[in-house]
Amino acid sequence: MQRTYIKELASKVGEEVLIKGWVDVRRDHGKLIFIDLRDISGKIQMVALPNHAEAHTLANTVRPEWVVEVTGKINARPERMINKDEANGTVEIEILSMAVLNEAEAPAIDVRGDGKDVGEDARLKYRYLDLRRPRMQKNIRNRNKVMLLVRNILEKEGFCEVETPSLTVATAEGSRDFIVPSRLEPGTFYALPQSPQQYKQILMAAGFERYFQFARCYRDEDSRGDRQPEFTQMDLEMSFATEEDVMAVNEKAIIEVVKTLYPHKKIQQIPFPKIPYTEAMAKYGTDKPDIREDKNDPDLLAFAWIVDFPMFEKTEDGKWTFTHNPFSGTKAECFDDLMNKTNIEKIVASQYDIALNGSEMGGGSVRNHKPEALRKVLEIMDYSEEKIEREYGHMLKALSAGTPPHGGIAWGLDRMIMILENEPNIREVIAFAKNGEGKDLMMNAPGKVSSEQLRDLRLEIKQKKS
Ligand code: ASP
């Protein structure tokens, strides 16, 4: 017999079906044993009656989270047993036969509620159980829907998804890199990308014109609240594009995502307002202002573009550094100042961030596509000729090979889904999240490696002085 999904049962009263899934709960009512069975599509109440002796005996032994298959007859529930609040509240399965496909130990955490009463470390350690709860299933599946829709939208707009490497070199996004030792060349290291920034610009040099990627990014920051050491960006780059072009494509995609997948949500203002950085700072004291008219409305989405950022800021030691990344270009009217290295504090970048309900949802810029302009940025930051050559030589070369003007953006996908799903933190929308200390409690990462591995890498661990 073909398996039937539980959500299809209500329309098949009188039929005999085969269903498979997890035991949600079992209730003994003397001779009657009730079992709620759960599969990917829903839940159904089943009843084992003493006249099907074998199934009845087995039903007595099953426990929550056991995996079973059942053949049964779908019966309409008697009037007084109908539960209007449940999808399958009008029917129940009379168990004819049952087989246990796998037993389960008593679950370490309860998987039936929303999980808010379970300690987070336990939820992350037993993530395979935690992900069974409907709330997590919904979050992860909706995340998938958003990704699928964005892919389709961008495909129609002429974008091509290209995967870029995870093993690379430092990518200058202002954070610390995770590094990976090379065995073949001991003493050298790969870095995990903080973003695909350089690769996506090089794809513009390579003539792809419109690129995107759901890209995994890695940043080794001290645990700061809601950050993850690895996270996902929807990363995009377009050739021959102005700031307005990049913002328009993204705004259109975001609006379509909300209207299609979250139709009950209201976008406060379309087109999204554009707020200059200085105005945002003066008015709201932040460059990711929460401009919601009603901050208590969980379904209100207030997007805003923040524009006209300063290109440079001073570091603690009095040198200039970039405010976002070194690849941003300047506003046309500031280009001469960049090239002459004058009025540095007044140079405005062609940078735009997107804020959503007080969070930074993403950001991007139109880039310096001329090698001499990128070189000036690096010179202003007091990089030596040798450092420029070593760290940016490949970019300068690529820009010298006929690279069109280009610009792009990246959205923090986790944060966006978190807000759309009304979740309090991004760990609720990441299947296998790390805890606040950057640990994967289920896999026990980071972990020690064997002395053979260290020897192959010619690495030695120095003991901490006590
Ligand atoms: N690479 C930038 C970031 O990760 C985004 C961009 O400028 O496109 O924030």
CSV table of C-alpha atoms and ligand atoms in Angstrom, one decimal:
chain,number,residue,atom,x,y,z
A,1,MET,CA,0.0,0.0,0.0
A,2,GLN,CA,1.2,3.5,-0.8
A,3,ARG,CA,1.9,5.8,2.1
A,4,THR,CA,-0.7,8.6,2.7
A,5,TYR,CA,0.4,11.8,4.3
A,6,ILE,CA,-1.6,12.7,7.4
A,7,LYS,CA,-2.9,16.0,6.0
A,8,GLU,CA,-4.8,14.1,3.3
A,9,LEU,CA,-6.7,11.9,5.7
A,10,ALA,CA,-9.7,14.0,6.4
A,11,SER,CA,-11.0,13.7,2.9
A,12,LYS,CA,-10.7,9.9,2.8
A,13,VAL,CA,-13.3,8.8,5.4
A,14,GLY,CA,-14.0,5.1,5.1
A,15,GLU,CA,-10.8,4.2,3.4
A,16,GLU,CA,-8.0,2.0,4.6
A,17,VAL,CA,-4.6,3.8,4.6
A,18,LEU,CA,-0.9,3.3,5.4
A,19,ILE,CA,0.5,6.1,7.4
A,20,LYS,CA,4.0,6.6,8.9
A,21,GLY,CA,5.4,9.0,11.5
A,22,TRP,CA,6.3,9.7,15.1
A,23,VAL,CA,4.3,9.0,18.1
A,24,ASP,CA,3.4,12.4,19.6
A,25,VAL,CA,1.5,11.2,22.6
A,26,ARG,CA,-0.1,8.0,23.8
A,27,ARG,CA,-3.1,8.0,26.1
A,28,ASP,CA,-4.4,4.9,27.8
A,29,HIS,CA,-8.1,4.8,28.4
A,30,GLY,CA,-8.4,1.3,29.8
A,31,LYS,CA,-9.2,-0.8,26.8
A,32,LEU,CA,-8.8,2.0,24.3
A,33,ILE,CA,-5.4,3.3,23.6
A,34,PHE,CA,-5.1,6.6,21.8
A,35,ILE,CA,-2.0,7.6,19.9
A,36,ASP,CA,-1.4,10.9,18.2
A,37,LEU,CA,0.7,10.3,15.2
A,38,ARG,CA,2.8,13.1,13.6
A,39,ASP,CA,4.3,13.3,10.2
A,40,ILE,CA,5.7,16.2,8.1
A,41,SER,CA,2.2,17.2,7.1
A,42,GLY,CA,0.2,17.1,10.3
A,43,LYS,CA,-1.2,15.1,13.2
A,44,ILE,CA,-3.9,12.5,13.6
A,45,GLN,CA,-5.5,10.8,16.5
A,46,MET,CA,-5.4,7.0,16.2
A,47,VAL,CA,-7.2,4.5,18.4
A,48,ALA,CA,-6.2,0.9,19.1
A,49,LEU,CA,-9.2,-1.3,20.0
A,50,PRO,CA,-8.9,-4.7,21.8
A,51,ASN,CA,-10.5,-6.5,18.9
A,52,HIS,CA,-7.3,-6.0,16.8
A,53,ALA,CA,-5.3,-7.8,19.4
A,54,GLU,CA,-1.9,-7.7,17.9
A,55,ALA,CA,-2.0,-4.0,17.2
A,56,HIS,CA,-3.5,-3.4,20.6
A,57,THR,CA,-0.7,-5.1,22.4
A,58,LEU,CA,1.9,-3.3,20.4
A,59,ALA,CA,0.1,0.1,20.9
A,60,ASN,CA,0.6,-0.5,24.6
A,61,THR,CA,4.3,-0.5,24.3
A,62,VAL,CA,5.0,2.5,22.0
A,63,ARG,CA,6.3,5.7,23.6
A,64,PRO,CA,6.6,9.3,22.5
A,65,GLU,CA,9.0,9.8,19.5
A,66,TRP,CA,9.0,6.2,18.4
A,67,VAL,CA,8.7,5.8,14.7
A,68,VAL,CA,5.8,3.6,13.5
A,69,GLU,CA,3.9,2.7,10.5
A,70,VAL,CA,0.2,1.9,10.8
A,71,THR,CA,-2.5,0.6,8.5
A,72,GLY,CA,-5.8,1.8,9.6
A,73,LYS,CA,-9.3,2.8,8.7
A,74,ILE,CA,-10.3,6.4,8.7
A,75,ASN,CA,-13.5,6.8,10.7
A,76,ALA,CA,-15.6,10.0,11.1
A,77,ARG,CA,-15.5,11.0,14.8
A,78,PRO,CA,-18.8,10.9,16.7
A,79,GLU,CA,-20.3,14.3,17.0
A,80,ARG,CA,-19.2,14.8,20.6
A,81,MET,CA,-15.6,13.9,19.8
A,82,ILE,CA,-15.2,16.4,17.0
A,83,ASN,CA,-12.4,18.9,17.6
A,84,LYS,CA,-13.0,21.9,15.4
A,85,ASP,CA,-9.6,23.5,16.3
A,86,GLU,CA,-7.6,20.6,14.8
A,87,ALA,CA,-7.0,20.0,11.1
A,88,ASN,CA,-7.9,16.4,11.5
A,89,GLY,CA,-10.4,17.0,14.3
A,90,THR,CA,-13.3,15.3,12.4
A,91,VAL,CA,-11.6,12.0,11.9
A,92,GLU,CA,-9.6,9.4,13.6
A,93,ILE,CA,-7.7,6.3,12.6
A,94,GLU,CA,-8.8,2.9,13.8
A,95,ILE,CA,-5.5,1.0,14.0
A,96,LEU,CA,-5.7,-2.4,12.1
A,97,SER,CA,-2.0,-3.2,12.2
A,98,MET,CA,1.1,-1.5,13.4
A,99,ALA,CA,4.9,-1.9,13.1
A,100,VAL,CA,7.6,-0.2,15.0
A,101,LEU,CA,10.2,1.2,12.6
A,102,ASN,CA,12.5,2.5,15.4
A,103,GLU,CA,12.2,3.0,19.1
A,104,ALA,CA,13.3,6.2,20.8
A,105,GLU,CA,14.8,6.8,24.2
A,106,ALA,CA,12.7,9.1,26.4
A,107,PRO,CA,13.3,12.5,24.7
A,108,ALA,CA,15.9,14.6,26.5
A,109,ILE,CA,13.7,17.7,25.8
A,110,ASP,CA,10.1,18.1,25.2
A,111,VAL,CA,9.4,18.6,21.5
A,112,ARG,CA,5.8,19.4,21.6
A,113,GLY,CA,5.6,22.9,22.9
A,114,ASP,CA,7.1,26.0,21.4
A,115,GLY,CA,10.4,25.3,23.3
A,116,LYS,CA,10.4,28.6,25.1
A,117,ASP,CA,10.4,26.9,28.4
A,118,VAL,CA,13.4,24.7,27.5
A,119,GLY,CA,17.0,25.9,28.2
A,120,GLU,CA,18.6,27.0,25.0
A,121,ASP,CA,21.8,24.9,25.4
A,122,ALA,CA,19.6,21.8,25.7
A,123,ARG,CA,17.7,22.8,22.6
A,124,LEU,CA,21.0,23.2,20.7
A,125,LYS,CA,22.5,20.0,22.0
A,126,TYR,CA,19.5,18.0,21.1
A,127,ARG,CA,18.7,19.9,17.9
A,128,TYR,CA,17.4,16.8,16.1
A,129,LEU,CA,14.6,16.8,18.8
A,130,ASP,CA,14.3,20.6,19.0
A,131,LEU,CA,13.8,20.8,15.2
A,132,ARG,CA,10.8,18.5,15.4
A,133,ARG,CA,8.7,21.1,17.2
A,134,PRO,CA,6.2,22.8,14.8
A,135,ARG,CA,7.6,26.2,15.5
A,136,MET,CA,11.0,25.2,14.3
A,137,GLN,CA,9.7,23.2,11.4
A,138,LYS,CA,7.7,26.3,10.3
A,139,ASN,CA,10.7,28.6,10.6
A,140,ILE,CA,13.1,26.4,8.6
A,141,ARG,CA,10.5,25.6,6.0
A,142,ASN,CA,9.6,29.3,5.6
A,143,ARG,CA,13.2,30.1,5.3
A,144,ASN,CA,13.4,27.7,2.4
A,145,LYS,CA,10.4,29.3,0.8
A,146,VAL,CA,12.0,32.8,1.0
A,147,MET,CA,15.2,31.5,-0.5
A,148,LEU,CA,13.4,29.7,-3.3
A,149,LEU,CA,11.3,32.8,-4.1
A,150,VAL,CA,14.3,35.1,-4.1
A,151,ARG,CA,16.1,32.7,-6.4
A,152,ASN,CA,13.2,32.8,-8.8
A,153,ILE,CA,12.9,36.6,-8.7
A,154,LEU,CA,16.6,37.1,-9.3
A,155,GLU,CA,16.7,34.5,-12.1
A,156,LYS,CA,13.9,36.5,-13.9
A,157,GLU,CA,16.0,39.6,-13.4
A,158,GLY,CA,18.9,38.0,-15.2
A,159,PHE,CA,21.0,37.1,-12.2
A,160,CYS,CA,23.1,34.0,-12.1
A,161,GLU,CA,23.9,32.2,-8.8
A,162,VAL,CA,27.6,31.4,-8.6
A,163,GLU,CA,29.3,29.6,-5.7
A,164,THR,CA,32.5,31.2,-4.4
A,165,PRO,CA,35.1,29.5,-2.3
A,166,SER,CA,35.1,28.9,1.4
A,167,LEU,CA,38.8,28.4,1.6
A,168,THR,CA,40.3,31.7,0.6
A,169,VAL,CA,42.3,34.6,2.0
A,170,ALA,CA,41.4,37.5,4.2
A,171,THR,CA,38.6,39.6,2.7
A,172,ALA,CA,38.7,42.9,4.6
A,173,GLU,CA,35.2,43.3,6.0
A,174,GLY,CA,36.6,44.7,9.2
A,175,SER,CA,36.3,41.6,11.3
A,176,ARG,CA,38.7,38.9,12.4
A,177,ASP,CA,39.1,35.9,10.0
A,178,PHE,CA,38.7,32.3,10.9
A,179,ILE,CA,41.8,30.6,9.6
A,180,VAL,CA,42.4,27.1,8.3
A,181,PRO,CA,46.0,25.7,8.3
A,182,SER,CA,47.3,24.2,5.1
A,183,ARG,CA,48.8,20.7,5.3
A,184,LEU,CA,50.4,20.9,1.9
A,185,GLU,CA,52.1,24.1,2.6
A,186,PRO,CA,52.7,24.0,6.4
A,187,GLY,CA,52.9,27.4,8.0
A,188,THR,CA,50.4,28.9,5.5
A,189,PHE,CA,46.7,29.4,6.1
A,190,TYR,CA,43.5,29.8,4.3
A,191,ALA,CA,40.9,32.2,5.7
A,192,LEU,CA,37.2,31.6,5.6
A,193,PRO,CA,35.5,34.5,3.8
A,194,GLN,CA,33.9,37.2,5.8
A,195,SER,CA,31.8,37.7,2.7
A,196,PRO,CA,32.2,36.9,-1.0
A,197,GLN,CA,33.0,40.6,-1.7
A,198,GLN,CA,36.2,40.2,-3.7
A,199,TYR,CA,34.9,37.2,-5.7
A,200,LYS,CA,31.7,38.9,-6.6
A,201,GLN,CA,33.6,41.9,-7.9
A,202,ILE,CA,35.9,39.6,-9.8
A,203,LEU,CA,32.8,38.0,-11.3
A,204,MET,CA,31.9,41.4,-12.6
A,205,ALA,CA,35.4,41.6,-14.1
A,206,ALA,CA,34.7,38.2,-15.6
A,207,GLY,CA,31.7,39.5,-17.4
A,208,PHE,CA,28.8,37.9,-15.5
A,209,GLU,CA,27.1,41.3,-15.1
A,210,ARG,CA,24.5,40.0,-12.6
A,211,TYR,CA,25.5,37.6,-9.8
A,212,PHE,CA,23.9,36.5,-6.6
A,213,GLN,CA,24.5,33.8,-4.0
A,214,PHE,CA,23.1,32.6,-0.7
A,215,ALA,CA,26.6,32.8,0.7
A,216,ARG,CA,27.9,31.5,4.0
A,217,CYS,CA,30.1,34.1,5.7
A,218,TYR,CA,32.4,33.7,8.6
A,219,ARG,CA,33.4,36.3,11.1
A,220,ASP,CA,35.5,35.6,14.2
A,221,GLU,CA,34.0,38.1,16.6
A,222,ASP,CA,33.7,38.0,20.3
A,223,SER,CA,30.3,36.6,21.1
A,224,ARG,CA,28.0,39.6,20.8
A,225,GLY,CA,24.4,38.7,21.7
A,226,ASP,CA,22.7,37.8,18.5
A,227,ARG,CA,25.7,37.1,16.3
A,228,GLN,CA,26.7,33.8,14.9
A,229,PRO,CA,30.3,33.0,13.8
A,230,GLU,CA,28.8,31.8,10.5
A,231,PHE,CA,25.8,33.2,8.9
A,232,THR,CA,24.1,33.5,5.6
A,233,GLN,CA,23.9,36.5,3.3
A,234,MET,CA,21.9,37.0,0.2
A,235,ASP,CA,24.8,38.5,-1.7
A,236,LEU,CA,24.4,40.2,-5.1
A,237,GLU,CA,26.4,42.3,-7.5
A,238,MET,CA,25.4,44.1,-10.8
A,239,SER,CA,27.5,45.6,-13.5
A,240,PHE,CA,26.7,49.0,-15.1
A,241,ALA,CA,24.5,49.8,-12.1
A,242,THR,CA,23.9,52.9,-10.2
A,243,GLU,CA,23.0,53.1,-6.5
A,244,GLU,CA,19.4,53.5,-7.6
A,245,ASP,CA,19.5,50.4,-9.8
A,246,VAL,CA,20.8,48.2,-7.0
A,247,MET,CA,18.3,49.6,-4.5
A,248,ALA,CA,15.4,49.2,-7.0
A,249,VAL,CA,16.1,45.5,-7.7
A,250,ASN,CA,16.4,44.7,-4.0
A,251,GLU,CA,13.4,46.7,-3.0
A,252,LYS,CA,11.3,45.0,-5.6
A,253,ALA,CA,12.5,41.5,-4.5
A,254,ILE,CA,11.9,42.3,-0.8
A,255,ILE,CA,8.4,43.6,-1.5
A,256,GLU,CA,7.5,40.5,-3.5
A,257,VAL,CA,8.8,38.2,-0.7
A,258,VAL,CA,6.7,40.0,1.9
A,259,LYS,CA,3.5,40.2,-0.3
A,260,THR,CA,3.8,36.5,-1.4
A,261,LEU,CA,4.9,34.8,1.7
A,262,TYR,CA,3.9,37.1,4.5
A,263,PRO,CA,0.7,38.7,3.2
A,264,HIS,CA,-0.5,39.5,6.7
A,265,LYS,CA,2.5,41.8,7.2
A,266,LYS,CA,2.3,45.5,6.3
A,267,ILE,CA,5.2,47.4,4.8
A,268,GLN,CA,5.0,50.9,6.3
A,269,GLN,CA,6.2,52.9,3.3
A,270,ILE,CA,6.8,52.0,-0.3
A,271,PRO,CA,9.1,53.1,-1.9
A,272,PHE,CA,11.3,52.6,1.1
A,273,PRO,CA,12.3,56.0,2.5
A,274,LYS,CA,15.9,57.1,2.0
A,275,ILE,CA,17.5,58.7,5.0
A,276,PRO,CA,20.9,60.3,4.8
A,277,TYR,CA,23.4,59.0,7.4
A,278,THR,CA,23.8,62.4,9.1
A,279,GLU,CA,20.1,62.8,9.4
A,280,ALA,CA,19.6,59.3,10.9
A,281,MET,CA,22.3,60.0,13.4
A,282,ALA,CA,20.9,63.4,14.4
A,283,LYS,CA,17.3,62.3,14.5
A,284,TYR,CA,17.6,58.7,15.9
A,285,GLY,CA,21.1,58.5,17.2
A,286,THR,CA,21.7,55.4,15.1
A,287,ASP,CA,22.3,54.4,11.5
A,288,LYS,CA,19.7,51.6,11.8
A,289,PRO,CA,16.7,53.5,13.0
A,290,ASP,CA,13.5,51.9,14.0
A,291,ILE,CA,11.0,54.1,12.2
A,292,ARG,CA,7.9,52.0,12.8
A,293,GLU,CA,4.9,54.2,13.5
A,294,ASP,CA,3.6,51.6,15.9
A,295,LYS,CA,6.4,49.6,17.6
A,296,ASN,CA,3.9,47.3,19.2
A,297,ASP,CA,2.5,46.1,15.9
A,298,PRO,CA,4.2,42.7,15.3
A,299,ASP,CA,3.2,42.7,11.7
A,300,LEU,CA,4.6,46.1,10.7
A,301,LEU,CA,7.7,46.2,8.6
A,302,ALA,CA,9.5,49.5,8.3
A,303,PHE,CA,12.3,49.4,5.8
A,304,ALA,CA,14.6,52.4,5.3
A,305,TRP,CA,17.6,53.0,3.1
A,306,ILE,CA,20.4,54.8,4.9
A,307,VAL,CA,22.5,56.6,2.4
A,308,ASP,CA,25.4,59.0,2.1
A,309,PHE,CA,27.8,57.4,4.6
A,310,PRO,CA,31.2,58.9,5.3
A,311,MET,CA,33.8,56.9,3.4
A,312,PHE,CA,36.4,57.1,6.2
A,313,GLU,CA,36.6,57.3,9.9
A,314,LYS,CA,39.5,57.6,12.3
A,315,THR,CA,40.9,54.6,14.1
A,316,GLU,CA,42.1,54.8,17.7
A,317,ASP,CA,45.6,55.4,16.6
A,318,GLY,CA,44.6,58.4,14.5
A,319,LYS,CA,44.8,56.7,11.1
A,320,TRP,CA,42.0,56.6,8.5
A,321,THR,CA,40.0,53.5,8.0
A,322,PHE,CA,37.0,52.6,5.9
A,323,THR,CA,33.6,52.7,7.5
A,324,HIS,CA,32.2,49.7,5.6
A,325,ASN,CA,34.8,48.0,3.4
A,326,PRO,CA,37.6,49.4,1.2
A,327,PHE,CA,35.8,48.6,-2.0
A,328,SER,CA,33.1,51.2,-1.8
A,329,GLY,CA,33.3,54.0,-4.3
A,330,THR,CA,32.6,57.7,-3.6
A,331,LYS,CA,29.8,59.9,-4.6
A,332,ALA,CA,30.7,61.5,-8.0
A,333,GLU,CA,31.2,64.9,-6.4
A,334,CYS,CA,33.8,63.5,-4.0
A,335,PHE,CA,35.8,61.6,-6.5
A,336,ASP,CA,38.4,64.3,-7.0
A,337,ASP,CA,38.9,64.6,-3.2
A,338,LEU,CA,39.6,60.8,-3.1
A,339,MET,CA,42.1,61.0,-6.0
A,340,ASN,CA,43.8,64.1,-4.5
A,341,LYS,CA,43.5,62.7,-0.9
A,342,THR,CA,41.9,66.0,0.2
A,343,ASN,CA,39.0,66.7,2.6
A,344,ILE,CA,39.1,63.1,3.6
A,345,GLU,CA,36.6,63.5,6.4
A,346,LYS,CA,34.1,64.9,4.0
A,347,ILE,CA,34.3,62.2,1.4
A,348,VAL,CA,30.9,60.5,1.0
A,349,ALA,CA,30.7,56.9,0.0
A,350,SER,CA,28.3,55.5,-2.5
A,351,GLN,CA,27.2,53.2,0.3
A,352,TYR,CA,23.6,52.3,1.2
A,353,ASP,CA,22.4,50.2,4.1
A,354,ILE,CA,19.0,48.9,4.6
A,355,ALA,CA,17.4,49.0,8.0
A,356,LEU,CA,14.4,47.0,9.1
A,357,ASN,CA,12.6,47.7,12.3
A,358,GLY,CA,15.8,48.9,14.0
A,359,SER,CA,18.1,46.2,12.7
A,360,GLU,CA,20.7,46.4,10.0
A,361,MET,CA,19.3,44.1,7.4
A,362,GLY,CA,22.0,44.7,4.8
A,363,GLY,CA,24.2,47.0,3.0
A,364,GLY,CA,26.2,47.6,-0.1
A,365,SER,CA,27.7,50.1,-2.4
A,366,VAL,CA,28.7,51.1,-5.9
A,367,ARG,CA,32.4,50.2,-6.0
A,368,ASN,CA,35.6,51.8,-7.0
A,369,HIS,CA,35.9,50.0,-10.4
A,370,LYS,CA,39.0,51.9,-11.4
A,371,PRO,CA,42.2,50.5,-9.9
A,372,GLU,CA,43.7,53.9,-9.2
A,373,ALA,CA,40.7,54.8,-7.1
A,374,LEU,CA,40.9,51.6,-5.0
A,375,ARG,CA,44.6,52.3,-4.6
A,376,LYS,CA,43.9,55.8,-3.3
A,377,VAL,CA,41.6,54.3,-0.6
A,378,LEU,CA,44.3,52.0,0.5
A,379,GLU,CA,46.9,54.8,0.5
A,380,ILE,CA,44.6,57.1,2.6
A,381,MET,CA,44.6,54.2,5.1
A,382,ASP,CA,48.3,54.4,5.1
A,383,TYR,CA,48.9,50.9,3.6
A,384,SER,CA,52.4,50.4,2.4
A,385,GLU,CA,53.1,49.7,-1.2
A,386,GLU,CA,54.1,46.2,-0.2
A,387,LYS,CA,50.9,45.5,1.8
A,388,ILE,CA,48.8,46.9,-1.1
A,389,GLU,CA,50.5,44.6,-3.5
A,390,ARG,CA,50.3,41.5,-1.2
A,391,GLU,CA,46.7,41.9,-0.1
A,392,TYR,CA,45.0,43.8,-3.0
A,393,GLY,CA,47.3,43.1,-6.0
A,394,HIS,CA,44.9,40.6,-7.5
A,395,MET,CA,42.0,43.0,-7.1
A,396,LEU,CA,44.0,45.9,-8.7
A,397,LYS,CA,44.9,43.6,-11.5
A,398,ALA,CA,41.3,42.4,-12.1
A,399,LEU,CA,40.1,46.1,-12.1
A,400,SER,CA,42.8,46.8,-14.7
A,401,ALA,CA,41.5,44.1,-17.0
A,402,GLY,CA,38.4,45.9,-18.2
A,403,THR,CA,36.1,45.8,-15.3
A,404,PRO,CA,32.8,47.6,-15.8
A,405,PRO,CA,31.3,49.9,-13.2
A,406,HIS,CA,29.5,47.8,-10.7
A,407,GLY,CA,27.7,47.8,-7.3
A,408,GLY,CA,26.0,45.3,-5.1
A,409,ILE,CA,24.5,44.6,-1.7
A,410,ALA,CA,24.2,41.8,0.8
A,411,TRP,CA,21.3,41.1,3.1
A,412,GLY,CA,21.6,39.3,6.4
A,413,LEU,CA,19.2,36.5,5.5
A,414,ASP,CA,19.0,35.1,9.1
A,415,ARG,CA,18.1,38.5,10.5
A,416,MET,CA,15.5,39.1,7.8
A,417,ILE,CA,13.8,35.7,8.4
A,418,MET,CA,14.0,36.3,12.2
A,419,ILE,CA,12.0,39.5,11.8
A,420,LEU,CA,9.5,38.1,9.3
A,421,GLU,CA,8.9,35.1,11.6
A,422,ASN,CA,8.6,37.4,14.7
A,423,GLU,CA,11.4,35.5,16.4
A,424,PRO,CA,13.5,37.0,19.2
A,425,ASN,CA,16.9,35.9,17.8
A,426,ILE,CA,18.5,34.4,14.7
A,427,ARG,CA,19.2,31.1,16.3
A,428,GLU,CA,15.5,30.3,15.9
A,429,VAL,CA,15.8,30.5,12.2
A,430,ILE,CA,19.1,28.6,11.7
A,431,ALA,CA,18.8,24.9,11.7
A,432,PHE,CA,22.1,24.2,13.4
A,433,ALA,CA,22.9,27.3,15.3
A,434,LYS,CA,25.8,27.8,17.6
A,435,ASN,CA,25.3,29.1,21.1
A,436,GLY,CA,26.4,32.5,22.5
A,437,GLU,CA,29.9,31.3,22.9
A,438,GLY,CA,30.2,30.2,19.3
A,439,LYS,CA,29.9,26.5,20.2
A,440,ASP,CA,28.1,23.8,18.3
A,441,LEU,CA,26.9,21.9,21.4
A,442,MET,CA,25.5,19.0,19.3
A,443,MET,CA,28.7,18.2,17.4
A,444,ASN,CA,31.0,19.5,20.1
A,445,ALA,CA,32.7,22.0,17.9
A,446,PRO,CA,35.2,23.5,18.2
A,447,GLY,CA,37.0,20.3,19.3
A,448,LYS,CA,40.5,19.1,19.8
A,449,VAL,CA,42.4,17.4,16.9
A,450,SER,CA,44.7,14.4,17.2
A,451,SER,CA,48.5,14.8,17.6
A,452,GLU,CA,48.9,13.2,14.1
A,453,GLN,CA,46.8,16.0,12.6
A,454,LEU,CA,48.8,18.6,14.4
A,455,ARG,CA,52.0,16.9,13.2
A,456,ASP,CA,50.9,16.9,9.6
A,457,LEU,CA,50.1,20.6,9.9
A,458,ARG,CA,53.4,21.2,11.7
A,459,LEU,CA,51.4,22.9,14.4
A,460,GLU,CA,52.1,22.9,18.1
A,461,ILE,CA,49.7,23.9,20.8
A,462,LYS,CA,51.3,26.1,23.5
A,463,GLN,CA,49.9,25.3,26.9
A,464,LYS,CA,48.4,28.3,28.6
A,465,LYS,CA,50.7,29.5,31.4
A,466,SER,CA,48.8,28.9,34.7
B,1,ASP,N1,30.3,42.6,1.5
B,1,ASP,C1,29.4,43.5,2.1
B,1,ASP,C2,29.1,43.0,3.5
B,1,ASP,O1,29.3,41.8,3.8
B,1,ASP,C3,28.2,43.7,1.3
B,1,ASP,C4,28.4,44.5,0.1
B,1,ASP,O2,29.0,45.6,0.1
B,1,ASP,O3,27.9,44.0,-1.0
B,1,ASP,O4,28.5,43.7,4.3
